[in-house]
Coordinates of C-alpha atoms and ligand atoms in Angstrom, one line a residue:
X724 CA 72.1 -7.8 -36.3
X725 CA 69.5 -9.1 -38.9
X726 CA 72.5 -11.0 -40.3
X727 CA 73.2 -12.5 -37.3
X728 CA 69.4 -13.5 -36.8
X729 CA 69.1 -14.9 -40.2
X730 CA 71.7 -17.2 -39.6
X731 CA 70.8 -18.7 -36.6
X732 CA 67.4 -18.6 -38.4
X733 CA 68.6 -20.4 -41.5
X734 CA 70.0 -23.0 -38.5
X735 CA 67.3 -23.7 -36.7
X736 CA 65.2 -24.4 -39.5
X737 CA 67.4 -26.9 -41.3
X738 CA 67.9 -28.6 -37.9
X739 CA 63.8 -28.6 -37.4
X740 CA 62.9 -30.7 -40.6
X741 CA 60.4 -33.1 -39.9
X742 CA 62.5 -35.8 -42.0
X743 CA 65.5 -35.4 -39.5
X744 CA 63.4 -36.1 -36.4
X745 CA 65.8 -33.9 -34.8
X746 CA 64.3 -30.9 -32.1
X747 CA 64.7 -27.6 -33.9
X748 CA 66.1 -25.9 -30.8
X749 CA 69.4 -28.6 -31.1
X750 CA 71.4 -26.1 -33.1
X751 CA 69.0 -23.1 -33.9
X752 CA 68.4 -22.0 -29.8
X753 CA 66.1 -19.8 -28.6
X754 CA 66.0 -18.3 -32.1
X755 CA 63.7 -21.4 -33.2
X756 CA 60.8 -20.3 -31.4
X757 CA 60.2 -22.7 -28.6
X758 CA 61.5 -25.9 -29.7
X759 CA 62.9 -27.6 -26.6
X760 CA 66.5 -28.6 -26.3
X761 CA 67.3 -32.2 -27.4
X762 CA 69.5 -32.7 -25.1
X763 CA 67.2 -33.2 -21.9
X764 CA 65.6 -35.7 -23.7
X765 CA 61.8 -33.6 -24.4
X766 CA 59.4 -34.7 -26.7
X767 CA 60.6 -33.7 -30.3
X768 CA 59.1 -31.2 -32.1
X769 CA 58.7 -31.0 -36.0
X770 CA 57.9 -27.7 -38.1
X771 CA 54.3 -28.4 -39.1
X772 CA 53.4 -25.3 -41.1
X773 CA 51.3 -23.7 -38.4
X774 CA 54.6 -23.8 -35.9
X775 CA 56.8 -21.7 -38.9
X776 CA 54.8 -19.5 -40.1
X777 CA 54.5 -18.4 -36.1
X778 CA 58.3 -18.6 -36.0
X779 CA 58.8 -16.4 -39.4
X780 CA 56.5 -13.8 -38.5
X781 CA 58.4 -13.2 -35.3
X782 CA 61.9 -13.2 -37.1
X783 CA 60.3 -11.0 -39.9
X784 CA 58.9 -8.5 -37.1
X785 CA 62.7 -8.5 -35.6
X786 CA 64.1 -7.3 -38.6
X787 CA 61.8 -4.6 -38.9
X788 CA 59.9 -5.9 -41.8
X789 CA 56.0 -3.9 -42.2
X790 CA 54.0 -6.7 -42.9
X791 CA 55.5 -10.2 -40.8
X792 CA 52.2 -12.3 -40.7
X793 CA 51.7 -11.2 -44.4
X794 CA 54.8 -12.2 -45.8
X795 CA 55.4 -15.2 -44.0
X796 CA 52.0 -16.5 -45.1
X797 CA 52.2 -15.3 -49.2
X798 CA 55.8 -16.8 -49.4
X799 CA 55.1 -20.2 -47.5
X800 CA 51.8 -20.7 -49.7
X801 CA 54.5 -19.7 -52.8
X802 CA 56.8 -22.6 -51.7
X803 CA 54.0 -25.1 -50.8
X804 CA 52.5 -23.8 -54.6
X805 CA 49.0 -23.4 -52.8
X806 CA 46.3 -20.9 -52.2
X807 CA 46.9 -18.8 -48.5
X808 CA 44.0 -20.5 -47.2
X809 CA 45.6 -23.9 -47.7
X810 CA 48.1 -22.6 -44.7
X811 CA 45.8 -22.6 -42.1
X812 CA 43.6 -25.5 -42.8
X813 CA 46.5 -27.5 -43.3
X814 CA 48.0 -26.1 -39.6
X815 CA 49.5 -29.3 -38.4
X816 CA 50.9 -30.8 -41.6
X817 CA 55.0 -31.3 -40.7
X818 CA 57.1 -29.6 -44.0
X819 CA 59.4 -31.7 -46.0
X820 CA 62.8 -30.9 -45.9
X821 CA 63.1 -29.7 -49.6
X822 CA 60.2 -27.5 -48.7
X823 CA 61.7 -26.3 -45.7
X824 CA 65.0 -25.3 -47.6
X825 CA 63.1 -23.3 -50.4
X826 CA 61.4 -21.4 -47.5
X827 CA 64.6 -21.0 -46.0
X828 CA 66.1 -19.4 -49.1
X829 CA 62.7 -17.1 -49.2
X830 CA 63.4 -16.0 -45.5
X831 CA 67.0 -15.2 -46.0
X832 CA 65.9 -13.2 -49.5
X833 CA 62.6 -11.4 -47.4
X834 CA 64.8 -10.5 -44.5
X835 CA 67.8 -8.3 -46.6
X836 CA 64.4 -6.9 -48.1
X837 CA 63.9 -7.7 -51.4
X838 CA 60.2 -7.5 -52.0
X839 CA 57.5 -10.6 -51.8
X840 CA 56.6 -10.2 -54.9
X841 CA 60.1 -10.2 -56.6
X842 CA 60.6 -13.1 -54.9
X843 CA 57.3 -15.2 -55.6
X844 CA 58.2 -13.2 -59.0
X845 CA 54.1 -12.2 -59.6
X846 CA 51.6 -9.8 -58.0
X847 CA 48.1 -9.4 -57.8
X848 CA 46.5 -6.1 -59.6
X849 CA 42.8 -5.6 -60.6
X850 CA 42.2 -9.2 -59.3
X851 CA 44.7 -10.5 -61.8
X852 CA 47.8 -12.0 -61.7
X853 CA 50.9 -10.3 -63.0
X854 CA 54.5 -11.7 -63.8
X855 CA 56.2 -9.1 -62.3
X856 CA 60.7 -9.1 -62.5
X857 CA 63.1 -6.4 -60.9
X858 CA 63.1 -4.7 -64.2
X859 CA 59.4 -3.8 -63.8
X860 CA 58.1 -1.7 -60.7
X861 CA 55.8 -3.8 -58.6
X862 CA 51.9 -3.0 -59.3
X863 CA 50.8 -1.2 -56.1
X864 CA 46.8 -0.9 -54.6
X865 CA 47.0 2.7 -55.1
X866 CA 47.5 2.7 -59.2
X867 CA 44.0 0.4 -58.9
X868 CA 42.5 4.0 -58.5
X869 CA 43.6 5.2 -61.9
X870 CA 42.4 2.0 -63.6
X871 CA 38.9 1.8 -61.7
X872 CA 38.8 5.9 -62.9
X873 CA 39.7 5.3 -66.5
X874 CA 37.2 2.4 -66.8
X875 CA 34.3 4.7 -65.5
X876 CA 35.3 7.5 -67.7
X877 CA 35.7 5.0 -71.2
X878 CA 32.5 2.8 -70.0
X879 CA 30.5 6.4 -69.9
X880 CA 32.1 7.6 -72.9
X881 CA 29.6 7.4 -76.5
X882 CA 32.5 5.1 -78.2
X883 CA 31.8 2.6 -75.4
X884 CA 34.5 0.1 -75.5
X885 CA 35.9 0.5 -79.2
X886 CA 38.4 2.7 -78.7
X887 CA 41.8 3.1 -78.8
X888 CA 44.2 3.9 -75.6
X889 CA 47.8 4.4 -75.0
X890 CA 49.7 3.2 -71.5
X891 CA 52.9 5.0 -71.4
X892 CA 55.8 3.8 -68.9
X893 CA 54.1 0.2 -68.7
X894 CA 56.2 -1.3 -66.4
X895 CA 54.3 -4.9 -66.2
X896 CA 51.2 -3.4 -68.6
X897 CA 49.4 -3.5 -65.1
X898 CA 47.3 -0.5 -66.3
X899 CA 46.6 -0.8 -70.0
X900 CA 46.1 -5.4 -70.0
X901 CA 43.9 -4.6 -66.9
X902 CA 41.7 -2.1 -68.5
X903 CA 41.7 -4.7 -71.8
X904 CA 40.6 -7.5 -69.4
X905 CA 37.7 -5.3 -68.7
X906 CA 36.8 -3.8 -71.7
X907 CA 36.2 -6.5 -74.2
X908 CA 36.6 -4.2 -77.3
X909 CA 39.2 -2.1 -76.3
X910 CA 42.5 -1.6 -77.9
X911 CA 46.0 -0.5 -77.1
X912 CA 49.1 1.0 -77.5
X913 CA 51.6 0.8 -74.7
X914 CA 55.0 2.3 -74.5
X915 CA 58.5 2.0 -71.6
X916 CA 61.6 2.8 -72.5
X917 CA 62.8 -0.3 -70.8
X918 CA 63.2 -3.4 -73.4
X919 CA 63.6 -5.8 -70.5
X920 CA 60.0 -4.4 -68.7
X921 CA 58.4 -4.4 -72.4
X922 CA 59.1 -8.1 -72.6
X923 CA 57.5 -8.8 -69.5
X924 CA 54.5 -6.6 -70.4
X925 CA 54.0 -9.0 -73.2
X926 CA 54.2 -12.0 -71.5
X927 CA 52.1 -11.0 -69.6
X928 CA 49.4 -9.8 -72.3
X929 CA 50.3 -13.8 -73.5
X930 CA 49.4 -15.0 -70.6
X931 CA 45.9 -13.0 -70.0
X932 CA 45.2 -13.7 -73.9
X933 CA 45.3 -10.0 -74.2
X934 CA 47.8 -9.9 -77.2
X935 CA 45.9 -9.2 -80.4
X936 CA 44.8 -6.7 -78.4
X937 CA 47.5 -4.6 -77.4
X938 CA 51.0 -3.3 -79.4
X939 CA 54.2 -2.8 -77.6
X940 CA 56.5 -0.3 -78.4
X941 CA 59.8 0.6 -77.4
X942 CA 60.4 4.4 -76.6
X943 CA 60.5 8.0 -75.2
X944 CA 57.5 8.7 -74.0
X945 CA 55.0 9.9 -76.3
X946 CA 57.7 9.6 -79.1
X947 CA 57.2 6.7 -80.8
X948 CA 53.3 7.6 -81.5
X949 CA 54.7 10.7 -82.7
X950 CA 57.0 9.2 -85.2
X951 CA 53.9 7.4 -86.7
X952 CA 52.4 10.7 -88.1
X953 CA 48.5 10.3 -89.2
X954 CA 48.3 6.8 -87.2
X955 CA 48.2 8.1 -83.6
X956 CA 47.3 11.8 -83.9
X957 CA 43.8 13.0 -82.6
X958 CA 42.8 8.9 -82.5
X959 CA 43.7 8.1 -78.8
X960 CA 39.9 7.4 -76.5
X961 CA 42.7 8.5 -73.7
X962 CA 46.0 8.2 -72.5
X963 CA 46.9 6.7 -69.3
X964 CA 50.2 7.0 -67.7
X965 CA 51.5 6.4 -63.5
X966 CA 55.4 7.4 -64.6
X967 CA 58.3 7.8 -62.6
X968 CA 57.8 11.0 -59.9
X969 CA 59.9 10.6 -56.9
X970 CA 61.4 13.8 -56.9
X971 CA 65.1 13.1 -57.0
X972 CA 65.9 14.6 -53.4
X973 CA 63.3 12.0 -52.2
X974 CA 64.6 8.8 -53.6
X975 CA 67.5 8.3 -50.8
X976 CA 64.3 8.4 -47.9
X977 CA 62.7 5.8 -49.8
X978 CA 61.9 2.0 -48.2
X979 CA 64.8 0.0 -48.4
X980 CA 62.4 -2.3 -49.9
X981 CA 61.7 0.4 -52.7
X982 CA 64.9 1.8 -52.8
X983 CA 67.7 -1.1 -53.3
X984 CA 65.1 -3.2 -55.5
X985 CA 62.6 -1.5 -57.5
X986 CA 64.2 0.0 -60.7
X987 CA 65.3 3.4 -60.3
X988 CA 64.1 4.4 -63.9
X989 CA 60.7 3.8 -62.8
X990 CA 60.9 6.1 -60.0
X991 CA 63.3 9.2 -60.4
X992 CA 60.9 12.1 -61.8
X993 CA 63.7 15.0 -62.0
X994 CA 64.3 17.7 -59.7
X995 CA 60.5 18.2 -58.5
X996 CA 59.4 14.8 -59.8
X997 CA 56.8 16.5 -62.3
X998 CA 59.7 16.2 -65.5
X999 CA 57.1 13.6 -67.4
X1000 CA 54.3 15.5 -66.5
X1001 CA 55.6 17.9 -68.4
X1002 CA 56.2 15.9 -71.4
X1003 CA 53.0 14.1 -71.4
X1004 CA 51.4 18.0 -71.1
X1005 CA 52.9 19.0 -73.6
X1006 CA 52.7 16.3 -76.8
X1007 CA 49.2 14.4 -74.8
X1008 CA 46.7 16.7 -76.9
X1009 CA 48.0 16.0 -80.1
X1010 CA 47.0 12.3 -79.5
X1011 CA 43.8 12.7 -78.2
X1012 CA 40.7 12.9 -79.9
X1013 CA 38.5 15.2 -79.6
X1014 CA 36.7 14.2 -76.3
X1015 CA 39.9 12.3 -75.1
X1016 CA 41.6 12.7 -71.9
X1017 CA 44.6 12.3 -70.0
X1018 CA 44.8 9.9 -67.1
X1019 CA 47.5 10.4 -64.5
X1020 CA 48.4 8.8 -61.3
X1021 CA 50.5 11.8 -59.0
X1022 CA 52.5 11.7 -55.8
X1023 CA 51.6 13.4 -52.7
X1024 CA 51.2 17.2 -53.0
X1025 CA 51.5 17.0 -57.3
X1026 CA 48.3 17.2 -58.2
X1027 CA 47.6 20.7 -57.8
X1028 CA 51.1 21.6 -58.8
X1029 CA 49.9 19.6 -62.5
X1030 CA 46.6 21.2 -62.2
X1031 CA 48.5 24.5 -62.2
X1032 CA 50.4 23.5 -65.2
X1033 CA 47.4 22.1 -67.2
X1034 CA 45.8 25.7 -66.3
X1035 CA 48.3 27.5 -68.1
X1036 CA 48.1 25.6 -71.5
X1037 CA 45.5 26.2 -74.1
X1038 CA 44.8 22.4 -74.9
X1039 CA 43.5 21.3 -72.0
X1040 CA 39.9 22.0 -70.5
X1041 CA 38.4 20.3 -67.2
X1042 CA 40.2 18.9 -64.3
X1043 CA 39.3 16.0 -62.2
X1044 CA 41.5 15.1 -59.2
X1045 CA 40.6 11.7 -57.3
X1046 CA 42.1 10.6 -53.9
X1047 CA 43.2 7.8 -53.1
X1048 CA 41.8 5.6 -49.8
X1049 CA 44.6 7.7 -47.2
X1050 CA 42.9 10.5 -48.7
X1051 CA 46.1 11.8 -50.9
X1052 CA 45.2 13.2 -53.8
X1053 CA 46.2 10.5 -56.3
X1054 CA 44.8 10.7 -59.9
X1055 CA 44.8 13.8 -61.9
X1056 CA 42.6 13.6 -65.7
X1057 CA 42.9 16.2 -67.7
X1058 CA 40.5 16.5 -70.8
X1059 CA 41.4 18.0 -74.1
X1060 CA 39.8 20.9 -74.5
Ligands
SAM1464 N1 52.7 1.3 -65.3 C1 53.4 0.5 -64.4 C2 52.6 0.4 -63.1 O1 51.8 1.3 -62.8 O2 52.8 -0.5 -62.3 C3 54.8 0.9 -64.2 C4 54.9 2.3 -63.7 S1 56.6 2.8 -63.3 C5 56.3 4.0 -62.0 C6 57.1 3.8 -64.6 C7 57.5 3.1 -65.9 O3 57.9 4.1 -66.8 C8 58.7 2.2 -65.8 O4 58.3 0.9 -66.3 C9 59.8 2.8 -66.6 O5 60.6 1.9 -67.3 C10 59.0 3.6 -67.6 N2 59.8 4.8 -68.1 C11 60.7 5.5 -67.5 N3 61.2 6.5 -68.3 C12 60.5 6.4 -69.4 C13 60.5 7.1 -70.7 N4 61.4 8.1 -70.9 N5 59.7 6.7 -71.7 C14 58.9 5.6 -71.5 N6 58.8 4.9 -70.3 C15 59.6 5.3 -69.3
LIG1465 N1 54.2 4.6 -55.9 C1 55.6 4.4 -56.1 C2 56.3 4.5 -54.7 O1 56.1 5.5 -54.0 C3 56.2 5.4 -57.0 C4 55.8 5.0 -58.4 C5 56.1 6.2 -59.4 O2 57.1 6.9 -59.3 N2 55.2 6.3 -60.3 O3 57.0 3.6 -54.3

């Protein structure tokens, strides 16, 4: 069904370009939107921007997608290479037919569910922008909690902003170049196992001028600051981490959006999801100094389970847990004891 939609879709838009003069109902049908048939002669209609974006959000709510107005309106201002707000006071401006064809190749890419932002290939995080690729996860509103809780907890801390931190699984380097961006002093070390997500951490850093700042390293976990002996032990202000905890049996009832695009190494947490809690339990204290702490964003119903777990371990002292704005608990810190 959605195939058959997009190509009529895909039809009536090439046959709407304002350059062809042509009505867009000629060869696209009802599926245009309203255009009127040619072929009784009606006044010819062109897409102006206001008249597809109405048209995509209706094709994108057919094919069951979450946000249609949404999408339409961040992709269209992606081909047009212009702010959203451009869209609507620019409502009656017709599209050019090379611009009409790049939107039709974002429709066609939107509607098999590949994500916006794979597709514009950035996403907005902390207010900044991030180069995001499908070997990275995409930065999501609720890992905007950890960061706005680890900024608190290093602002209030006596070292102020001269400390050292470590992200680990940094994906884009969402977390760790957002909390650089606003902590002037602060350094980092980040860590993902992926080579391909640590390159795009980095260009990002590049491109925030965030990268005399921050060290990439490629690794297991907390391993490669092990390896480095005296350099990393008891140093870290805190360590920071939103790693992969889907539990395993979870990951087939994911979004098809999530699912079929988001890389699975950045979302399969082992049989109950908590595997790299486990790890990051276990080696975090080492790291920390003395009043250093461990920063972790959870899944729904994990942050008592981790609480549990931090409860049973000598090295750690106070728990704080922090919901997110649904209300699920979503950050867990831990402090060294
Ligand atoms: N920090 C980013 C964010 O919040 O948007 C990405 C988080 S994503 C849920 C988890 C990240 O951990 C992925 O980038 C993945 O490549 C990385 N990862 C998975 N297994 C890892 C491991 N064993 N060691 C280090 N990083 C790992
Ligand atoms: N928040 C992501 C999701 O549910 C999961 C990220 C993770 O495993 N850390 O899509």
């Amino acid at each position: 069904m959605a195939e058959q939609n997009e190509n009529k879709g895909a039809g009536a838009i090439n046959n709407g370009a304002a350059v062809s003069g042509k009505p867009v109902a000629a060869a696209g049908g009802q599926a245009a939107g309203g255009g009127r048939a040619a072929a009784g002669g009606q006044p010819q209609e062109v897409w102006t921007i206001g008249r597809i974006l109405k048209w995509t959000e209706g094709y994108f709510k057919k094919a069951g997608l979450d946000s249609p107005r949404l999408d339409a309106e961040v992709l269209l201002s992606y081909v047009l290479k212009k702010e959203r707000i451009f869209l609507y006071v620019h409502f009656d401006q017709p599209m050019e037919a090379a611009e009409l064809a790049a939107f039709k190749d974002c429709i066609k890419r939107r509607v098999q569910h590949q994500p916006v932002a794979y597709i514009t290939g950035h996403k907005e995080f902390m207010g900044l922008e991030f180069k995001v690729t499908p070997a990275t996860l995409i930065p999501r509103p609720d890992t905007e909690i950890l960061v706005e809780a680890v900024l608190q907890r290093l602002k209030a801390g006596a070292e102020a902003e001269n400390s050292l931190i470590a992200d680990i699984g940094t994906g884009s380097g969402a977390i760790c170049l957002s909390l650089l961006n606003y902590l002037p002093r602060l350094q980092a070390v980040t860590v993902d196992i992926s080579p391909e997500a640590l390159a795009v951490a980095e260009e990002n850093a590049a491109g925030l001028e965030l990268s005399e700042r921050v060290e990439f390293l490629q690794g297991d976990m907390l391993e490669p600051l092990k390896a480095q002996g005296e350099r990393f032990s008891g140093r870290l202000s805190a360590i920071v981490s939103n790693p992969p905890y889907i539990p395993r049996g979870d990951i087939a009832g994911l979004e098809p959006d999530v699912r079929a695009f988001e890389p699975m190494g950045a979302l399969d947490g082992g049989e109950d999801g908590l595997d790299f809690y486990r790890r990051l339990l276990a080696d975090g204290a080492g790291l920390l100094q003395a009043d250093g702490f461990l920063a972790m964003e959870v899944g729904i119903h994990q942050a008592q389970q981790l609480k549990a777990l931090a409860e049973a371990m000598p090295q750690w002292g106070r728990c704080e847990i922090i919901r997110d704005l649904a209300g699920i608990e979503r950050v867990v810190v831990l402090w060294k004891k």
